[in-house]
Coordinates of C-alpha atoms and ligand atoms in Angstrom, one line a residue:
Chain O
M1 CA 0.1 -0.7 0.1
N2 CA 3.1 2.7 1.3
R3 CA 5.0 1.7 -2.2
F4 CA 1.5 2.6 -4.4
V5 CA 1.0 5.4 -2.7
D6 CA 5.0 6.3 -2.9
L7 CA 4.7 5.0 -7.0
I8 CA 1.6 7.8 -7.3
L9 CA 3.3 10.4 -5.5
G10 CA 6.6 9.9 -7.6
I11 CA 4.6 9.5 -11.3
R12 CA 3.2 12.8 -10.1
A13 CA 6.5 14.7 -9.4
V14 CA 7.8 13.8 -12.6
L15 CA 4.2 14.7 -14.1
L16 CA 4.4 18.4 -12.5
R17 CA 7.8 19.2 -14.0
E18 CA 7.0 18.2 -17.6
M19 CA 3.7 20.0 -17.7
L20 CA 5.3 22.9 -15.8
L21 CA 8.2 22.5 -19.0
L22 CA 5.8 22.2 -21.7
K23 CA 3.5 25.2 -20.8
V24 CA 6.8 27.6 -21.2
K25 CA 7.2 25.6 -24.5
V26 CA 3.8 26.3 -25.7
G27 CA 4.2 29.9 -25.3
R28 CA 6.7 29.4 -28.2
F29 CA 4.9 30.1 -31.6
G30 CA 7.9 28.0 -33.8
Y31 CA 7.4 25.3 -31.2
V32 CA 3.2 24.9 -31.8
F33 CA 4.0 25.1 -35.4
Y34 CA 7.0 22.7 -36.0
S35 CA 4.2 19.8 -34.1
L36 CA 1.0 20.6 -35.4
M37 CA 1.4 23.1 -38.6
S38 CA 2.4 20.4 -40.7
P39 CA 0.2 18.0 -40.2
L40 CA -2.7 20.7 -40.5
I41 CA -1.0 21.5 -43.5
Y42 CA -1.0 18.3 -44.3
L43 CA -5.1 17.9 -43.3
A44 CA -6.0 21.1 -45.9
A45 CA -3.7 20.2 -48.8
F46 CA -4.5 17.1 -49.6
G47 CA -8.2 16.6 -48.2
F48 CA -9.2 19.2 -50.5
G49 CA -7.0 18.2 -52.9
F50 CA -8.0 14.5 -53.5
G51 CA -11.0 14.9 -51.5
S52 CA -13.8 12.4 -51.6
R53 CA -13.0 11.6 -55.4
V54 CA -10.5 8.8 -54.1
R55 CA -11.6 6.3 -52.1
F56 CA -9.3 3.4 -50.4
D57 CA -10.3 0.6 -48.7
G58 CA -14.2 1.8 -49.6
V59 CA -13.3 4.8 -47.1
A60 CA -13.8 8.4 -48.6
Y61 CA -10.1 9.5 -48.5
E62 CA -11.1 12.6 -46.4
L63 CA -11.9 10.0 -43.1
F64 CA -8.9 7.9 -44.4
L65 CA -6.4 11.1 -44.1
I66 CA -7.6 12.0 -40.6
Q67 CA -7.0 8.8 -39.2
G68 CA -4.1 8.2 -41.1
L69 CA -2.5 12.1 -39.5
I70 CA -3.9 11.2 -36.0
C71 CA -1.4 8.3 -36.1
M72 CA 1.6 10.4 -37.6
T73 CA 0.8 13.5 -35.2
S74 CA 0.0 11.8 -32.1
M75 CA 3.5 9.5 -32.8
N76 CA 5.6 12.7 -33.5
N77 CA 4.4 14.8 -30.3
A78 CA 4.7 11.8 -27.9
Y79 CA 7.6 10.8 -28.8
N80 CA 9.6 14.0 -29.5
L81 CA 8.3 15.8 -26.2
V82 CA 9.7 12.6 -23.9
M83 CA 13.0 12.1 -26.3
T84 CA 14.1 15.6 -25.9
S85 CA 13.1 16.6 -22.6
V86 CA 15.2 13.2 -21.0
S87 CA 18.2 13.9 -23.9
F88 CA 17.9 18.0 -23.4
G89 CA 18.0 17.3 -19.3
R90 CA 20.6 14.7 -19.4
L91 CA 23.1 16.6 -21.7
S92 CA 22.5 20.1 -21.7
S93 CA 20.6 21.4 -18.6
K94 CA 21.8 18.6 -16.6
S95 CA 18.3 18.7 -14.7
F96 CA 17.9 15.3 -15.0
Q97 CA 20.1 14.8 -12.2
S98 CA 17.4 16.2 -10.1
L99 CA 15.0 13.1 -11.1
I100 CA 17.9 10.5 -10.8
T101 CA 18.8 11.6 -7.1
A102 CA 15.3 12.0 -6.1
P103 CA 13.7 9.1 -3.9
V104 CA 11.9 8.1 -6.6
S105 CA 11.7 4.9 -8.7
P106 CA 12.9 4.2 -12.2
V107 CA 9.6 2.9 -12.5
A108 CA 8.0 6.0 -11.1
I109 CA 10.7 8.3 -13.1
M110 CA 8.8 6.4 -16.6
A111 CA 5.6 6.0 -15.9
G112 CA 5.4 10.2 -15.4
L113 CA 7.8 10.5 -18.3
V114 CA 5.3 8.6 -20.5
L115 CA 2.3 9.9 -19.6
S116 CA 3.5 13.5 -20.2
G117 CA 4.0 12.3 -23.6
M118 CA 0.9 11.0 -23.7
L119 CA -1.1 13.9 -22.9
R120 CA 0.7 16.1 -24.9
G121 CA 0.4 13.6 -28.0
F122 CA -3.3 12.7 -27.1
I123 CA -3.8 16.7 -27.4
A124 CA -2.3 17.0 -30.6
A125 CA -4.4 14.0 -31.4
L126 CA -8.1 16.0 -30.4
V127 CA -6.6 19.2 -32.4
I128 CA -6.1 17.4 -35.8
V129 CA -9.6 15.6 -34.8
G130 CA -11.0 18.8 -34.3
A131 CA -9.6 20.1 -37.8
G132 CA -11.3 17.4 -39.4
T133 CA -14.4 17.9 -38.1
L134 CA -14.3 22.0 -38.8
L135 CA -12.6 21.4 -42.4
F136 CA -14.7 17.8 -43.7
G137 CA -17.6 17.6 -41.3
V138 CA -16.0 14.0 -40.7
F139 CA -15.9 12.9 -37.1
A140 CA -12.5 10.1 -36.9
L141 CA -12.9 8.6 -33.9
S142 CA -14.5 5.5 -33.1
W143 CA -14.0 3.6 -30.0
L144 CA -10.8 0.7 -32.2
S145 CA -9.1 4.1 -33.0
V146 CA -9.1 5.5 -29.6
L147 CA -7.4 2.7 -28.7
A148 CA -5.2 2.9 -31.4
L149 CA -4.3 6.5 -30.1
L150 CA -3.5 5.0 -26.9
L151 CA -1.2 2.6 -27.8
N152 CA 0.5 4.3 -29.7
L153 CA 1.3 7.0 -27.8
M154 CA 2.4 4.6 -25.5
F155 CA 4.9 3.2 -26.8
F156 CA 5.9 5.8 -28.6
A157 CA 6.4 8.1 -25.5
S158 CA 8.1 4.8 -23.9
L159 CA 10.8 4.8 -27.5
G160 CA 11.5 8.5 -26.9
V161 CA 12.3 8.0 -22.9
V162 CA 14.8 5.3 -24.4
V163 CA 16.3 7.2 -27.1
G164 CA 16.3 10.2 -25.0
L165 CA 18.6 8.0 -22.2
M166 CA 21.1 6.3 -25.0
I167 CA 22.1 9.0 -27.3
R168 CA 25.3 10.5 -26.7
D169 CA 24.3 14.5 -27.9
M170 CA 21.6 16.0 -29.3
E171 CA 22.3 15.9 -33.2
S172 CA 21.9 12.4 -33.0
S173 CA 18.2 12.9 -32.3
A174 CA 18.5 14.3 -35.8
L175 CA 19.5 11.0 -37.4
I176 CA 17.5 8.8 -35.6
M177 CA 14.4 11.3 -36.3
N178 CA 15.3 11.4 -40.4
F179 CA 16.3 7.6 -40.7
F180 CA 13.2 6.0 -38.3
I181 CA 10.6 8.1 -37.5
M182 CA 10.3 10.1 -40.8
P183 CA 10.3 8.0 -43.2
M184 CA 8.1 5.0 -40.5
S185 CA 5.6 8.5 -40.9
F186 CA 5.1 8.4 -44.4
F187 CA 5.3 4.1 -45.2
S188 CA 2.8 3.1 -42.5
G189 CA 0.2 4.0 -43.9
T190 CA -0.7 7.6 -43.2
F191 CA -1.7 9.6 -46.7
F192 CA -2.0 5.9 -48.1
P193 CA -2.7 2.5 -47.8
I194 CA -0.1 -0.5 -47.2
D195 CA -1.0 -2.6 -50.0
S196 CA 0.1 0.0 -52.6
L197 CA 3.5 -0.5 -51.8
P198 CA 5.5 -3.3 -54.0
G199 CA 6.4 -6.8 -51.9
V200 CA 9.1 -6.5 -50.0
L201 CA 8.7 -2.7 -48.9
R202 CA 5.2 -3.9 -47.5
G203 CA 7.2 -6.5 -46.0
I204 CA 9.8 -3.8 -44.1
V205 CA 6.6 -1.5 -43.0
T206 CA 4.8 -4.5 -41.1
L207 CA 7.3 -4.0 -38.7
F208 CA 6.6 -0.9 -38.4
P209 CA 4.9 -0.1 -35.1
L210 CA 3.0 3.0 -36.6
A211 CA 1.7 0.5 -39.2
H212 CA -0.4 -1.1 -37.0
T213 CA -1.8 1.7 -35.3
N214 CA -3.2 2.4 -38.4
I215 CA -4.6 -1.3 -39.1
I216 CA -6.0 -0.4 -35.8
M217 CA -7.3 2.5 -36.0
R218 CA -9.3 1.9 -39.4
A219 CA -10.3 -1.4 -38.4
P220 CA -14.4 -1.7 -38.3
A221 CA -14.1 -4.4 -35.9
L222 CA -11.8 -6.4 -33.1
D223 CA -11.5 -9.5 -35.6
K224 CA -7.9 -11.5 -35.4
P225 CA -5.8 -9.6 -38.0
V226 CA -6.6 -6.5 -35.6
L227 CA -6.2 -8.2 -32.6
V228 CA -2.6 -9.8 -33.9
S229 CA -1.5 -5.2 -34.3
V230 CA -2.9 -5.0 -30.4
L231 CA -0.7 -7.9 -29.2
V232 CA 2.2 -6.6 -31.6
L233 CA 1.8 -2.6 -30.1
L234 CA 1.1 -4.1 -26.5
L235 CA 4.6 -6.1 -26.8
A236 CA 7.0 -3.8 -28.3
T237 CA 5.6 -0.9 -25.8
L238 CA 6.4 -3.7 -22.8
M239 CA 9.7 -4.1 -24.9
A240 CA 10.5 -0.1 -24.9
G241 CA 9.0 0.2 -21.4
G242 CA 11.2 -2.3 -19.6
A243 CA 14.6 -1.2 -21.5
G244 CA 13.4 2.0 -20.1
V245 CA 13.2 1.1 -16.5
R246 CA 16.3 -0.5 -16.8
A247 CA 18.6 2.2 -18.3
M248 CA 17.2 4.8 -15.4
S249 CA 18.6 1.6 -13.0
R250 CA 21.5 1.7 -14.0
Y251 CA 21.8 5.4 -14.7
S252 CA 25.8 6.5 -14.4
E253 CA 27.3 9.8 -15.2
Chain Z
M1 CA 27.1 7.6 11.3
I2 CA 25.4 9.4 8.9
L3 CA 27.6 8.4 6.1
R4 CA 29.7 5.3 5.7
A5 CA 31.7 5.0 2.2
Q6 CA 34.4 2.5 2.2
G7 CA 37.1 1.6 -0.2
L8 CA 35.4 3.4 -3.9
R9 CA 36.8 3.6 -6.9
K10 CA 36.5 5.0 -9.9
A11 CA 38.0 4.8 -13.2
Y12 CA 37.8 6.9 -16.1
G13 CA 39.2 4.6 -19.6
R14 CA 42.5 4.4 -18.1
L15 CA 42.3 7.6 -14.8
Q16 CA 41.7 6.2 -11.9
A17 CA 39.9 8.7 -10.7
V18 CA 38.4 7.7 -7.4
D19 CA 41.9 5.3 -5.5
D20 CA 40.0 3.5 -2.5
V21 CA 38.4 6.5 -0.5
S22 CA 36.4 5.4 2.4
L23 CA 35.1 8.6 4.9
E24 CA 33.0 8.5 7.8
I25 CA 30.6 11.0 8.7
A26 CA 28.7 11.7 12.1
A27 CA 25.2 13.7 12.7
G28 CA 25.8 17.0 12.5
E29 CA 29.4 17.2 11.6
I30 CA 31.0 19.4 9.0
F31 CA 33.4 17.0 6.7
G32 CA 35.4 19.1 4.2
L33 CA 36.9 17.3 1.3
L34 CA 39.9 19.5 0.0
G35 CA 42.4 18.8 -3.3
P36 CA 43.5 21.0 -6.2
N37 CA 41.4 20.4 -9.6
G38 CA 40.8 17.3 -10.6
A39 CA 41.5 15.4 -7.3
G40 CA 38.2 13.6 -7.6
K41 CA 36.0 15.0 -5.2
T42 CA 33.3 16.1 -7.6
T43 CA 33.3 12.3 -8.4
V44 CA 33.3 10.8 -4.4
I45 CA 30.2 13.4 -4.3
K46 CA 28.5 11.8 -7.5
M47 CA 29.1 8.2 -6.2
I48 CA 27.9 9.1 -2.5
C49 CA 24.5 11.1 -4.5
T50 CA 24.1 7.9 -6.5
L51 CA 24.7 9.9 -10.0
T52 CA 27.5 7.8 -10.6
R53 CA 28.5 4.6 -10.1
A54 CA 31.7 3.2 -8.2
D55 CA 33.4 0.4 -10.0
A56 CA 34.3 -0.9 -6.1
G57 CA 33.0 0.1 -2.7
T58 CA 29.9 0.7 -0.1
V59 CA 28.2 3.9 0.8
R60 CA 25.6 3.7 3.7
I61 CA 23.8 6.5 4.0
N62 CA 22.2 6.8 7.8
G63 CA 22.4 2.6 7.5
H64 CA 21.0 2.4 3.8
D65 CA 23.0 1.2 1.0
I66 CA 22.4 3.1 -1.5
R67 CA 22.5 0.4 -4.0
S68 CA 20.1 -2.4 -2.3
H69 CA 18.2 0.1 -0.3
A70 CA 18.6 3.3 -2.9
L71 CA 15.3 5.6 -2.2
Q72 CA 15.9 5.1 1.3
A73 CA 19.5 6.5 0.8
R74 CA 18.2 8.8 -1.5
G75 CA 15.2 10.3 0.9
A76 CA 18.5 10.9 3.4
L77 CA 20.1 13.1 1.5
A78 CA 20.3 16.3 -0.7
V79 CA 23.3 17.4 -3.3
V80 CA 24.3 20.4 -4.3
P81 CA 26.6 19.9 -7.4
Q82 CA 29.5 21.9 -8.4
E83 CA 27.3 22.9 -11.9
N84 CA 24.4 24.3 -11.8
N85 CA 21.7 21.1 -13.1
L86 CA 18.1 23.5 -12.3
D87 CA 15.6 24.0 -15.0
G88 CA 16.3 27.1 -16.7
E89 CA 13.4 27.7 -18.1
L90 CA 11.3 27.7 -15.3
S91 CA 11.1 30.3 -12.4
V92 CA 12.6 29.8 -9.0
V93 CA 9.3 29.2 -7.4
D94 CA 8.4 25.9 -9.9
N95 CA 12.4 25.1 -9.5
L96 CA 11.6 25.1 -5.4
R97 CA 8.0 23.7 -6.4
I98 CA 9.3 20.6 -8.3
Y99 CA 12.1 19.5 -5.9
A100 CA 9.8 19.4 -2.9
A101 CA 7.2 17.3 -5.3
L102 CA 10.3 15.3 -6.1
R103 CA 10.8 14.5 -2.2
R104 CA 8.0 14.4 -1.2
V105 CA 7.8 16.9 1.2
S106 CA 4.7 18.5 1.0
V107 CA 5.5 22.1 1.6
A108 CA 2.9 24.7 2.0
P109 CA 3.1 28.1 -0.6
N110 CA 4.2 29.8 2.3
R111 CA 7.1 27.6 3.2
I112 CA 8.1 28.4 -0.1
R113 CA 8.1 32.2 0.1
Q114 CA 10.0 32.0 3.2
V115 CA 13.1 29.8 2.0
I116 CA 13.0 32.0 -0.8
G117 CA 12.8 35.3 1.3
E118 CA 15.7 34.0 3.7
F119 CA 17.6 33.6 0.4
G120 CA 16.9 36.6 0.0
L121 CA 15.2 35.8 -4.1
E122 CA 12.0 38.0 -3.2
D123 CA 12.3 40.3 -6.6
K124 CA 13.5 36.6 -8.6
A125 CA 11.2 34.2 -7.8
R126 CA 8.7 34.6 -10.7
V127 CA 12.0 34.9 -13.1
P128 CA 13.5 32.1 -15.3
V129 CA 16.5 30.6 -13.9
Q130 CA 18.4 31.2 -16.4
K131 CA 17.7 35.1 -16.5
L132 CA 19.8 35.0 -12.6
S133 CA 23.2 35.6 -11.9
G134 CA 25.4 32.7 -11.3
G135 CA 25.4 33.4 -7.5
Q136 CA 21.7 33.6 -7.6
K137 CA 21.6 30.5 -9.2
R138 CA 24.0 29.2 -6.2
R139 CA 21.1 29.9 -3.8
V140 CA 18.5 29.0 -5.9
M141 CA 20.2 25.6 -5.5
I142 CA 21.2 25.7 -1.7
A143 CA 17.4 27.0 -1.0
R144 CA 16.3 23.7 -2.9
V145 CA 18.1 21.3 -0.6
M146 CA 16.7 23.2 2.2
L147 CA 12.7 22.4 1.2
A148 CA 13.7 18.4 1.6
E149 CA 15.6 18.8 5.2
P150 CA 17.7 15.8 4.6
E151 CA 19.9 14.2 7.1
L152 CA 23.2 14.6 4.8
I153 CA 23.5 17.3 2.7
L154 CA 26.8 17.5 0.1
L155 CA 28.2 20.9 -0.8
D156 CA 29.8 20.6 -4.1
E157 CA 32.6 23.5 -4.0
P158 CA 29.2 26.1 -2.8
T159 CA 31.2 29.2 -2.3
L160 CA 33.4 28.7 -5.8
G161 CA 33.4 31.7 -7.9
L162 CA 31.2 34.4 -5.7
D163 CA 32.1 37.7 -3.9
P164 CA 33.1 37.9 -0.8
S165 CA 29.5 39.0 0.6
I166 CA 27.5 35.9 -0.3
R167 CA 30.8 34.0 0.6
R168 CA 30.1 35.0 4.7
E169 CA 26.2 34.3 3.3
I170 CA 26.7 30.8 2.6
W171 CA 29.0 30.2 5.3
N172 CA 26.6 31.2 8.1
I173 CA 23.5 29.2 5.9
I174 CA 25.9 25.8 6.1
M175 CA 26.7 27.3 10.2
Q176 CA 22.7 27.3 11.0
I177 CA 22.2 23.9 8.9
R178 CA 24.4 22.0 11.2
Q179 CA 22.5 23.8 14.0
R180 CA 19.7 21.5 12.8
G181 CA 21.7 18.3 13.7
T182 CA 22.3 17.8 9.8
A183 CA 25.5 16.9 8.5
I184 CA 26.9 18.4 5.8
L185 CA 30.3 17.1 3.4
L186 CA 31.4 20.1 1.2
T187 CA 34.3 20.5 -1.1
T188 CA 36.0 22.9 -1.3
H189 CA 39.6 24.2 -3.4
Y190 CA 39.8 27.5 0.0
T191 CA 41.3 26.4 2.9
D192 CA 40.2 29.5 4.6
E193 CA 36.6 28.0 4.2
A194 CA 37.8 24.9 5.5
E195 CA 39.5 26.6 8.4
S196 CA 36.1 28.2 9.5
L197 CA 33.7 25.9 9.0
C198 CA 35.4 22.7 9.2
D199 CA 35.3 19.7 12.4
R200 CA 37.0 17.4 10.0
V201 CA 39.1 17.4 6.6
A202 CA 41.0 15.4 4.0
I203 CA 42.9 16.2 1.1
M204 CA 42.7 14.4 -1.5
S205 CA 45.1 14.0 -4.4
R206 CA 44.9 12.6 -7.5
G207 CA 42.3 10.0 -6.1
R208 CA 43.4 9.0 -3.2
I209 CA 43.0 10.8 0.9
R210 CA 46.4 11.8 1.9
H211 CA 46.0 12.8 5.2
C212 CA 42.1 13.2 7.2
G213 CA 41.6 15.0 10.2
T214 CA 40.5 18.1 12.5
P215 CA 42.6 21.3 10.6
Q216 CA 44.5 21.5 14.1
E217 CA 45.8 17.8 13.7
L218 CA 46.7 17.5 10.4
V219 CA 48.7 21.5 10.7
A220 CA 50.4 19.6 13.7
A221 CA 51.5 16.4 11.8
A222 CA 52.6 18.2 8.8
G223 CA 54.7 20.4 10.9
S224 CA 53.6 23.5 12.6
F225 CA 56.0 25.8 11.2
V226 CA 56.8 27.3 7.9
L227 CA 60.3 28.6 6.3
E228 CA 59.6 30.7 3.3
T229 CA 62.7 31.5 1.6
A230 CA 63.4 33.0 -2.5
A231 CA 64.8 30.6 -4.8
A232 CA 67.2 31.7 -7.2
D233 CA 64.5 32.8 -10.2
G234 CA 62.9 34.4 -7.6
C235 CA 60.2 31.4 -6.6
R236 CA 58.8 32.1 -3.2
V237 CA 59.6 28.4 -1.7
F238 CA 57.6 27.0 1.5
R239 CA 58.4 24.3 3.6
L240 CA 57.2 23.0 6.6
F241 CA 59.0 22.2 10.1
G242 CA 57.9 20.3 13.2
D243 CA 59.5 23.2 15.7
R244 CA 61.9 26.2 15.1
D245 CA 64.9 24.9 16.4
A246 CA 64.4 22.0 13.0
I247 CA 64.7 25.6 11.3
A248 CA 67.2 27.4 13.2
R249 CA 69.2 23.7 11.8
E250 CA 68.1 24.0 8.5
I251 CA 69.4 27.6 8.7
G252 CA 72.3 26.8 9.9
M253 CA 73.4 24.5 7.6
E254 CA 72.4 26.1 4.7
P255 CA 72.1 29.5 4.9
P256 CA 69.1 31.0 2.4
S257 CA 71.1 33.6 0.4
G258 CA 68.2 36.0 -0.2
Q259 CA 65.5 37.3 2.6
Y260 CA 63.6 34.5 5.2
T261 CA 60.2 34.4 7.2
V262 CA 59.4 31.7 9.8
R263 CA 56.1 31.7 10.4
A264 CA 52.9 28.9 12.0
A265 CA 52.0 27.1 9.4
R266 CA 47.8 27.0 7.8
L267 CA 46.1 24.3 6.3
E268 CA 46.7 26.4 3.1
D269 CA 50.5 25.3 3.5
V270 CA 49.6 21.8 4.5
V271 CA 47.2 21.6 1.1
A272 CA 50.0 23.2 -1.2
A273 CA 52.8 20.6 0.5
V274 CA 50.6 17.5 -0.6
E275 CA 49.7 19.3 -4.0
T276 CA 53.5 19.7 -5.0
G277 CA 53.8 16.2 -3.5
S278 CA 56.5 17.0 -0.8
Ligands
ATP1 N1 32.9 11.8 -16.9 C1 34.0 11.8 -16.7 N2 35.0 11.0 -17.9 C2 35.8 11.1 -17.9 N3 36.4 11.5 -17.0 C3 36.5 12.3 -16.0 C4 35.3 12.8 -16.1 N4 34.3 13.2 -14.8 C5 36.0 13.4 -14.5 N5 37.0 12.6 -15.1 C6 38.3 12.6 -14.4 O1 38.2 12.5 -12.8 C7 39.1 13.0 -12.3 C8 38.9 13.9 -11.2 O2 37.3 14.9 -11.5 P1 36.9 15.0 -10.6 O3 35.9 15.9 -11.0 O4 36.1 14.5 -9.8 O5 37.9 16.3 -9.9 P2 37.5 17.4 -9.3 O6 38.5 17.3 -7.5 O7 36.2 17.9 -8.4 O8 38.3 19.3 -9.4 P3 37.8 20.5 -8.9 O9 37.9 20.8 -7.9 O10 38.4 20.7 -10.7 O11 36.1 20.3 -9.4 C9 39.6 14.2 -13.3 O12 40.7 14.0 -13.9 C10 38.7 14.6 -14.2 O13 39.0 14.8 -15.6
MG2 MG1 34.6 19.0 -8.8

């Protein structure tokens, strides 16, 4: 019981710090622009450009696009917030030292960081949902897509912690962005179905967690293939979470 | 004992930064770690506060092993590092709030205001920390650990680069902390600081503790008198002697060419002797 209270208080403290840091950042125009403007531009450009003349999987393109952008935007926001916060705190401001030397368990630090990333990614996703409704009169959320969104947020926030703990300098974060996150966001079914890809590429893409988010996001019902995608994301989250806790408890400068 | 560190070692590549360091600090004691740049003082502090993993050795804080009971050990200790590690974008108040939450001390808002007042930071309370001067940042970092009320405080170079009046102010704060029964481990380059604050000091050089004791004991052991002479190139040469007779004999055997001075030794002379390896 006591340990549970400790855990909750630890999570709360970590979350408080992230939220205060986020509040400062949101005040800067460039920050909001970077995290929300580009998906909104994609939404308007491709949405008006192709409109309902194009249909994928029997769905009007607007809906397809909005759902893809929810996946992509939530990924980017959850991952980036946490990755930047951890790596900046470790390598630049050194304020990560205050977390690591506090009487807060690695599990609580991990959970607090992941929750903060999820929260920000969730808000960004809601902006996309709202924009989709306003611009195209399409409300994109079903209960399955909310599940997809939560799984996506949880995995990419956890990945953000792990990458933030591992990188040696701030430059390598750009490398990971350009070689992993960027291609993933374009090929995982955000703008067009994965089926349009040639066989080999399709095989590679099914290894991308974001591809599974897209599958769940657009599924009409929780059938067997969708369940597989859910399990893949859960497993990936478990692995990232475990790696994060492990790296945190072995932390040494 | 509040702190019991035994056989600490840390190597960075080929460099043995800390080599078999052991320390014990009692409740309410102020212990000073003295030594030149690169002696390994900060590395010792980082190993004690669990920021750096020791290659070997154990640390117990108030009986809690820092490895097996990390959370209890961390709860009993607070550290003011050599380099500022505040969240620069956040205000003084927010930095204190976060620290209090992390330390799990439920502090009323007026307690934070009170600490800010004690440290003369009222007009900076809402200012982002990155806009403060070096001395103000240092005060925020010390104010922060005051919220936690730990049993042991680690202060790494608490007065480095501060002006004399703030140095005195920080000395006063350190004395006040001791009055509450809190033990302090501080590192410093300033021997006057160690002499006026510390109950015991250890002199470190190249990763090892060379001498440990009260400042008076160290001076007595190294030699209570100093013979200061001028070498041919004009440099001053300091040598420690146990008593005046030994100095008289030395001068009799080898009269100094220029002027010379004989005076009572200070801790500074002992530290300098360790640093030059004599
Ligand atoms: N992270 C690190 N990687 C490699 N070498 C390190 C690292 N940290 C410290 N060192 C080396 O270990 C030695 C001891 O450093 P430390 O910072 O403990 O000295 P110090 O006594 O605190 O010095 P100062 O008085 O300058 O603060 C130095 O030679 C330093 O270069
Ligand atoms: Mg140092």
